[in-house]
Short mmCIF file of C-alpha atoms and ligand atoms in Angstrom, two decimals:
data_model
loop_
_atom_site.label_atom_id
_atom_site.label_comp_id
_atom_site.label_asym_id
_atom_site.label_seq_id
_atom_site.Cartn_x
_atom_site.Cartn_y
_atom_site.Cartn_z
CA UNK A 1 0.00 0.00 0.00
CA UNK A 2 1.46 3.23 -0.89
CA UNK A 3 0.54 6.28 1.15
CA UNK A 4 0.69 9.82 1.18
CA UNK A 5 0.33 12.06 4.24
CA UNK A 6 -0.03 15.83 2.93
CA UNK A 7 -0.55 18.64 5.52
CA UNK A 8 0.98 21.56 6.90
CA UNK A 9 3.39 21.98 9.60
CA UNK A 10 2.54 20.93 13.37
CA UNK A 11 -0.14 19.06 11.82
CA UNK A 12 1.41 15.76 13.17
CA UNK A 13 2.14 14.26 9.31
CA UNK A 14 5.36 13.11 11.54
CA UNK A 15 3.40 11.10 14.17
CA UNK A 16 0.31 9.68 12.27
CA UNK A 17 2.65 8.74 9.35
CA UNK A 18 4.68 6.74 12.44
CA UNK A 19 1.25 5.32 13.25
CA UNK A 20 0.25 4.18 10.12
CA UNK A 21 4.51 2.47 9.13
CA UNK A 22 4.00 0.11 12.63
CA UNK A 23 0.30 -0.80 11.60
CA UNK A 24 0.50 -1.63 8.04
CA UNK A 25 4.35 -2.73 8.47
CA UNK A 26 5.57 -0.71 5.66
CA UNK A 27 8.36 2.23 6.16
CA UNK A 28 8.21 5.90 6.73
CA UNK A 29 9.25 8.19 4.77
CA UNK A 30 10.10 11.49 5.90
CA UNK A 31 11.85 13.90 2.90
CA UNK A 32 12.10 16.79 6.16
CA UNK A 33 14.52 13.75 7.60
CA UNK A 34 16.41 13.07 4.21
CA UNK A 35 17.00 16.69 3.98
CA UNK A 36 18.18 16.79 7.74
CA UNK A 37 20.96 14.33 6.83
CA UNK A 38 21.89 15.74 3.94
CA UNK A 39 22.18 18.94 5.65
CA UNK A 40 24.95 17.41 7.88
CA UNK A 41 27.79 17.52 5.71
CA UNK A 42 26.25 19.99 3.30
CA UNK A 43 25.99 23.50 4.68
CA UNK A 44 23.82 25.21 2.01
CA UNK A 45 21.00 22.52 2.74
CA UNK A 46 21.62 23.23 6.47
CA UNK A 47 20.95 27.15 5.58
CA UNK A 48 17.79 26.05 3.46
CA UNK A 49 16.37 24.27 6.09
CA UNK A 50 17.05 26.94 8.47
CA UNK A 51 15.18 29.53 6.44
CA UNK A 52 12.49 27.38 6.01
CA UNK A 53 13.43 27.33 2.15
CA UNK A 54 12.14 24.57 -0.24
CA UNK A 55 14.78 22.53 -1.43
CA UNK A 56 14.97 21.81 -5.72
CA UNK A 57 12.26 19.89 -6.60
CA UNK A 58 14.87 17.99 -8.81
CA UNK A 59 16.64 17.68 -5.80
CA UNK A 60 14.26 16.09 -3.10
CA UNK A 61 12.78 14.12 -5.73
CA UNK A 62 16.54 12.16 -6.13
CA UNK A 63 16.71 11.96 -2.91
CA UNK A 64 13.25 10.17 -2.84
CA UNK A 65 13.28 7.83 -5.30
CA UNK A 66 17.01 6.65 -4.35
CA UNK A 67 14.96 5.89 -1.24
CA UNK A 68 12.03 4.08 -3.32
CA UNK A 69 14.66 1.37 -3.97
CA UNK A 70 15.61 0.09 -0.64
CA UNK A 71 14.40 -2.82 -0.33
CA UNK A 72 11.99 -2.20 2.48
CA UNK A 73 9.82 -0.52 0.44
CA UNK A 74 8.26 -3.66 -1.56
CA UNK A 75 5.79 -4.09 0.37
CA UNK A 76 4.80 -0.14 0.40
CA UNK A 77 5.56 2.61 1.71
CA UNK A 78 4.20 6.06 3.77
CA UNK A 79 5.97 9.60 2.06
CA UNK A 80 5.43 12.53 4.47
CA UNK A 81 6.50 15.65 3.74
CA UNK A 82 6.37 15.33 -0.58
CA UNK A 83 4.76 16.42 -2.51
CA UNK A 84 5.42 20.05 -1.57
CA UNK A 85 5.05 21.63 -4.83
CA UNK A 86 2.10 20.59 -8.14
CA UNK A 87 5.41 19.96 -9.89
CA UNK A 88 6.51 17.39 -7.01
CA UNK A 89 2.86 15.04 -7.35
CA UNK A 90 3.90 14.70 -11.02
CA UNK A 91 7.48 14.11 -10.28
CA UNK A 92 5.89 11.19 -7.93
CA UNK A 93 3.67 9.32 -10.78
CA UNK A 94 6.70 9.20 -13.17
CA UNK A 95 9.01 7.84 -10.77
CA UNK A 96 5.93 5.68 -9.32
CA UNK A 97 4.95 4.55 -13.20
CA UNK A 98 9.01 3.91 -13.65
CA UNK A 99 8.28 1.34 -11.02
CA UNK A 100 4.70 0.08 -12.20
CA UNK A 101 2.91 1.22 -8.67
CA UNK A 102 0.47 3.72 -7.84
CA UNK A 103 -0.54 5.81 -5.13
CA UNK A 104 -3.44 4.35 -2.79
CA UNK A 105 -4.41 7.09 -0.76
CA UNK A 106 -3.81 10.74 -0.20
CA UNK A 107 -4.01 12.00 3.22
CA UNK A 108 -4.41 15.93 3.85
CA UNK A 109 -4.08 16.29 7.70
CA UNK A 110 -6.24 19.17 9.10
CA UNK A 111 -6.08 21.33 11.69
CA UNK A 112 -6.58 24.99 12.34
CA UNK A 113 -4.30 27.41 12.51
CA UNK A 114 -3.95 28.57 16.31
CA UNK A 115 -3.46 24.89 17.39
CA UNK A 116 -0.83 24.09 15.16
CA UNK A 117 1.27 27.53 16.48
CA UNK A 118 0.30 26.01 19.87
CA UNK A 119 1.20 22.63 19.14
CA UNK A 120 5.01 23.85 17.24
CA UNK A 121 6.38 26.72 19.64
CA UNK A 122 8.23 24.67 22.52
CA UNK A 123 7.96 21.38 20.72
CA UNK A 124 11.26 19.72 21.56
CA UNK A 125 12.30 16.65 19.93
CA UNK A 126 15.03 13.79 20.57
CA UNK A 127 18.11 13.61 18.70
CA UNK A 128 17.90 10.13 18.99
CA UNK A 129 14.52 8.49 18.44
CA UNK A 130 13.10 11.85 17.11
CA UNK A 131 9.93 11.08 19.59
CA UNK A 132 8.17 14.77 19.81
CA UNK A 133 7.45 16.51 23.18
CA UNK A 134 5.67 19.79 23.79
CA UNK A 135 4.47 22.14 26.11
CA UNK A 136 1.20 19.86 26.50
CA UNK A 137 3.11 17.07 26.81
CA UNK A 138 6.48 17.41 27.90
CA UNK A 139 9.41 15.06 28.98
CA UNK A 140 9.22 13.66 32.69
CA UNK A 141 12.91 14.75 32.90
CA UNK A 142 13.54 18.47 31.48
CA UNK A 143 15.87 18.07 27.99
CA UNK A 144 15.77 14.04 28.41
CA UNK A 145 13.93 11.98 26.26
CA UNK A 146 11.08 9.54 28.12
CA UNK A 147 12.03 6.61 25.76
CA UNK A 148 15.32 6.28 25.05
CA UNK A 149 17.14 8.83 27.36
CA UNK A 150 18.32 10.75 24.33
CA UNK A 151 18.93 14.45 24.15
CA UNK A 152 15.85 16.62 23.58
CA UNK A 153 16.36 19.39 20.97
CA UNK A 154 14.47 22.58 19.73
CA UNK A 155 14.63 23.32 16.30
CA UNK A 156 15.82 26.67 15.28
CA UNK A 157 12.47 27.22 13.04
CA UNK A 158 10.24 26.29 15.85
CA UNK A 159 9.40 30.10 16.60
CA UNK A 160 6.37 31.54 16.07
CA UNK A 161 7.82 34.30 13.50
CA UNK A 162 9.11 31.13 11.21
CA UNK A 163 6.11 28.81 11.44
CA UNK A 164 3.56 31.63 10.39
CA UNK A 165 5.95 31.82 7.40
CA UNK A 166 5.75 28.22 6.71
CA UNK A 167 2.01 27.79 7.13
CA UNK A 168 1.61 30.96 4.78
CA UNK A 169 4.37 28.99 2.59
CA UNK A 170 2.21 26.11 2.80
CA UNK A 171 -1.35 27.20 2.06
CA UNK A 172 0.20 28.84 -1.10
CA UNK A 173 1.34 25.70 -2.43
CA UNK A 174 -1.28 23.18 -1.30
CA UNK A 175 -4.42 24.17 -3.34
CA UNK A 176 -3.06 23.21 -6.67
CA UNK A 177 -1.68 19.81 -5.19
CA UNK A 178 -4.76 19.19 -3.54
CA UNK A 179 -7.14 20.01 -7.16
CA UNK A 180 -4.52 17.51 -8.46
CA UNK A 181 -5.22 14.24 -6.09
CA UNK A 182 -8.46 15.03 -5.67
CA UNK A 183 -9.45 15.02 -9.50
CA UNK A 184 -8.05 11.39 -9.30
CA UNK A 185 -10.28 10.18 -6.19
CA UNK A 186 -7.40 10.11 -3.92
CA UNK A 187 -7.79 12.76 -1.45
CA UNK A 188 -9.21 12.34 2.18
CA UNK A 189 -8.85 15.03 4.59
CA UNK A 190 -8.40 14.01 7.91
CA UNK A 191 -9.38 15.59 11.52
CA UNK A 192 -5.79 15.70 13.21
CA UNK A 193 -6.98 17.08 16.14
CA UNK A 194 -7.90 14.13 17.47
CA UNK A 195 -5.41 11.70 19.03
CA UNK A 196 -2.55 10.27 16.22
CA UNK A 197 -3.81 6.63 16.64
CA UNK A 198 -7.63 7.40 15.12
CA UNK A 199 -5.90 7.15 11.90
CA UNK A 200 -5.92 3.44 11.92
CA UNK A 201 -9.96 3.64 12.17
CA UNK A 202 -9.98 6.59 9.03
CA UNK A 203 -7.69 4.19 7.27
CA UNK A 204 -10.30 1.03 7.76
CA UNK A 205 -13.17 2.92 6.85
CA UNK A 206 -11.94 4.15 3.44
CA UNK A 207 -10.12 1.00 2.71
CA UNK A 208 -13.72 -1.13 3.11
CA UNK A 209 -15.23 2.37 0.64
CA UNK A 210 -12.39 1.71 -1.80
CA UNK A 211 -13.25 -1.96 -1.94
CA UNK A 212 -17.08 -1.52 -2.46
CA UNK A 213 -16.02 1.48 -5.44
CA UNK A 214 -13.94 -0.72 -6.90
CA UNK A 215 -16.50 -3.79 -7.23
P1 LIG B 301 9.56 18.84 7.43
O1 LIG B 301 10.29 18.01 8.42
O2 LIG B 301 8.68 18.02 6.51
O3 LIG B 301 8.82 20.00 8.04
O4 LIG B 301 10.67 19.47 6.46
C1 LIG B 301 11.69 20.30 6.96
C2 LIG B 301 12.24 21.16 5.85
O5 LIG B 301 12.83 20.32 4.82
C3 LIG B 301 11.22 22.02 5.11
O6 LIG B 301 10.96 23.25 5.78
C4 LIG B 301 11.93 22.24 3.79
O7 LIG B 301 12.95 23.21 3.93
C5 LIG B 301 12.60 20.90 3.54
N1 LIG B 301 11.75 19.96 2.78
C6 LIG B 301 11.14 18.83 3.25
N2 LIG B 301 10.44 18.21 2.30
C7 LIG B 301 10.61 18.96 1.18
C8 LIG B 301 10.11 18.87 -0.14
N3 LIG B 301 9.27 17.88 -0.50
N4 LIG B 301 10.50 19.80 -1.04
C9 LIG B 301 11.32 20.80 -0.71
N5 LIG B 301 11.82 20.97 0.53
C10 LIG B 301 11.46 20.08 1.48
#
């Protein structure tokens, strides 16, 4: 099954996208998490992602479809994070046709815009595990993380100055890619201000709705 979770930041495309990899046992993939290792040994990447700056589209979409081949991915996969641009969902079908797969579902996550400020500003998360705390629901041990005992950091565009500029960023861009999946049946928008785990229930629902649709 090949998913993927569209929505803007702190909308929790990160967590549900978690949720959905350990239930269908299929990987995650996260292009914000490509880029962040790329951006270790490549500085202008690092100063991209700092300014909240879309990478090339030629350039994530390398970096993606290297991914596509590991050999986890047979079985499926979850992309969250791409496509970020119109340009991007067409880059996907041509590297998804090159493999002779298709998208299943399209997931826009939704939720307004106050929470999402509330949910980003103090988020911390560990270098390790990457598990996300905020101010709702911090760390029993300040800068530690719960799980794994990990450091606990805050990421430089986790202000509220920088994520207005992303959701602004964000609602620019997502109309066109939204016209796109939805003109091909794909697109489900999804509460995600409920807890990360209803997923699972959204995802049985439409998968029973595709089955009927497709009978
Ligand atoms: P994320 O973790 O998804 O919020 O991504 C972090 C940052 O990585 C974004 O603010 C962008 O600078 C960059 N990025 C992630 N995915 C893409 C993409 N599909 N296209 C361009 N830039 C991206």
């Amino acid at each position: 099954m090949i998913i993927v979770v569209l929505g803007g930041p702190g909308t929790g495309k990160g967590t549900r996208s978690k949720v959905l990899s350990e239930a269908l046992s299929i990987p995650h993939i996260s292009t914000g998490e490509l880029l962040r290792k790329v951006a270790q040994t490549n500085p202008d990447v690092q100063e991209m992602l700092d300014n909240n700056e879309l990478v090339s589209d030629d350039m994530i979409s390398e970096h993606l479809y290297d991914r596509l081949f590991y050999e986890d991915c047979l079985g499926g996969f979850i992309i969250d994070g791409y496509p970020r641009t119109l340009n991007q969902a067409i880059l996907l079908d041509n590297m998804l046709k090159k493999l002779d797969r298709q998208i299943d579902f399209v997931f826009e996550l939704s939720v307004p815009d106050e929470i999402v400020i509330r949910r980003i500003v103090g988020r911390q998360e560990c270098k390790s595990c990457g598990k996300i705390y905020g101010t709702a629901f911090p760390s029993k041990v300040e800068n530690v993380c719960d799980d794994c005992g990990g450091e606990l950091l805050t990421r430089s565009t986790d202000t509220r100055e920088k994520t207005l500029e992303r959701i602004v960023q964000h609602n620019e861009n997502i109309g066109p890619i939204r016209s796109y999946y939805d003109s091909q049946r794909l697109l489900e928008i999804i509460d995600a201000t409920t807890a990360p785990e209803t997923i699972i229930e959204d995802l049985k629902h439409l998968s029973i709705s595709k089955l009927i649709c497709e009978r």
